Amino acid sequence: MARKKTKVDTSSAVLFDVFYEDGQRTSNRKVPGTDLGGLDGDEPARTYIEEQDRKIAEMSGNPPRVIKKIVRSGK
């Protein structure tokens, strides 16, 4: 039986473009807006996306990619 994906509230989600050290790029990665802000700014987005990538890599059997930089989409 298929698992349901965890939904992110899109009304408060912030989209990010992720650039990896191997030159690849992913666009419009959703991060809950509630995880951002404060003194850390957008840094919690890196942690959130790294955790997503770690889970994906674990399921696929590949090593996780190293993130070079994260930029809000549309900038």
Short mmCIF file of N, CA and C in Angstrom, two decimals, residues 3-4 11 13 15-16 19 26 28 30 32 34 38 40 45 47 57 64 68 70-71 74:
data_model
loop_
_atom_site.label_atom_id
_atom_site.label_comp_id
_atom_site.label_asym_id
_atom_site.label_seq_id
_atom_site.Cartn_x
_atom_site.Cartn_y
_atom_site.Cartn_z
N ARG A 3 2.24 4.98 0.61
CA ARG A 3 2.18 5.94 1.71
C ARG A 3 1.75 7.29 1.18
N LYS A 4 1.04 8.01 2.02
CA LYS A 4 0.66 9.37 1.66
C LYS A 4 1.83 10.30 1.97
N SER A 11 0.25 27.81 1.72
CA SER A 11 -0.03 29.23 1.97
C SER A 11 1.10 29.88 2.76
N ALA A 13 4.30 28.33 2.73
CA ALA A 13 5.55 27.72 2.26
C ALA A 13 6.37 28.75 1.51
N LEU A 15 9.53 29.03 -1.30
CA LEU A 15 10.19 28.23 -2.32
C LEU A 15 11.66 28.61 -2.44
N PHE A 16 12.51 27.60 -2.60
CA PHE A 16 13.95 27.81 -2.71
C PHE A 16 14.50 27.08 -3.92
N PHE A 19 21.34 24.78 -5.21
CA PHE A 19 22.48 24.53 -6.08
C PHE A 19 23.41 23.56 -5.35
N THR A 26 18.07 22.20 -8.25
CA THR A 26 16.65 21.88 -8.13
C THR A 26 15.92 23.17 -7.80
N ASN A 28 12.23 25.37 -6.79
CA ASN A 28 10.94 25.38 -6.10
C ASN A 28 10.82 24.32 -5.02
N LYS A 30 9.98 23.35 -1.45
CA LYS A 30 9.12 23.98 -0.45
C LYS A 30 9.67 23.78 0.96
N PRO A 32 8.48 25.04 4.97
CA PRO A 32 7.44 25.73 5.74
C PRO A 32 7.94 27.09 6.22
N THR A 34 7.02 28.67 8.69
CA THR A 34 7.14 28.71 10.15
C THR A 34 8.54 28.32 10.61
N GLY A 38 13.43 34.90 12.17
CA GLY A 38 14.19 35.06 13.40
C GLY A 38 15.62 35.47 13.11
N ASP A 40 18.14 33.53 12.57
CA ASP A 40 18.81 32.65 11.62
C ASP A 40 18.43 32.92 10.18
N ALA A 45 16.27 26.71 6.38
CA ALA A 45 15.85 26.08 5.12
C ALA A 45 16.90 25.08 4.67
N THR A 47 18.89 23.30 6.54
CA THR A 47 18.75 22.12 7.39
C THR A 47 17.56 21.29 6.96
N ALA A 57 18.13 10.13 -0.41
CA ALA A 57 19.35 9.36 -0.69
C ALA A 57 19.30 8.00 0.01
N PRO A 64 23.99 11.25 -0.31
CA PRO A 64 23.34 12.56 -0.45
C PRO A 64 24.28 13.55 -1.14
N LYS A 68 25.65 23.48 -2.26
CA LYS A 68 26.59 24.60 -2.38
C LYS A 68 25.95 25.88 -1.85
N ILE A 70 21.76 27.96 -1.27
CA ILE A 70 20.29 27.96 -1.33
C ILE A 70 19.86 29.41 -1.51
N VAL A 71 18.96 29.62 -2.50
CA VAL A 71 18.48 30.97 -2.81
C VAL A 71 16.97 30.90 -2.91
N GLY A 74 12.86 33.03 -7.44
CA GLY A 74 12.40 34.32 -7.94
C GLY A 74 13.38 35.44 -7.71
#
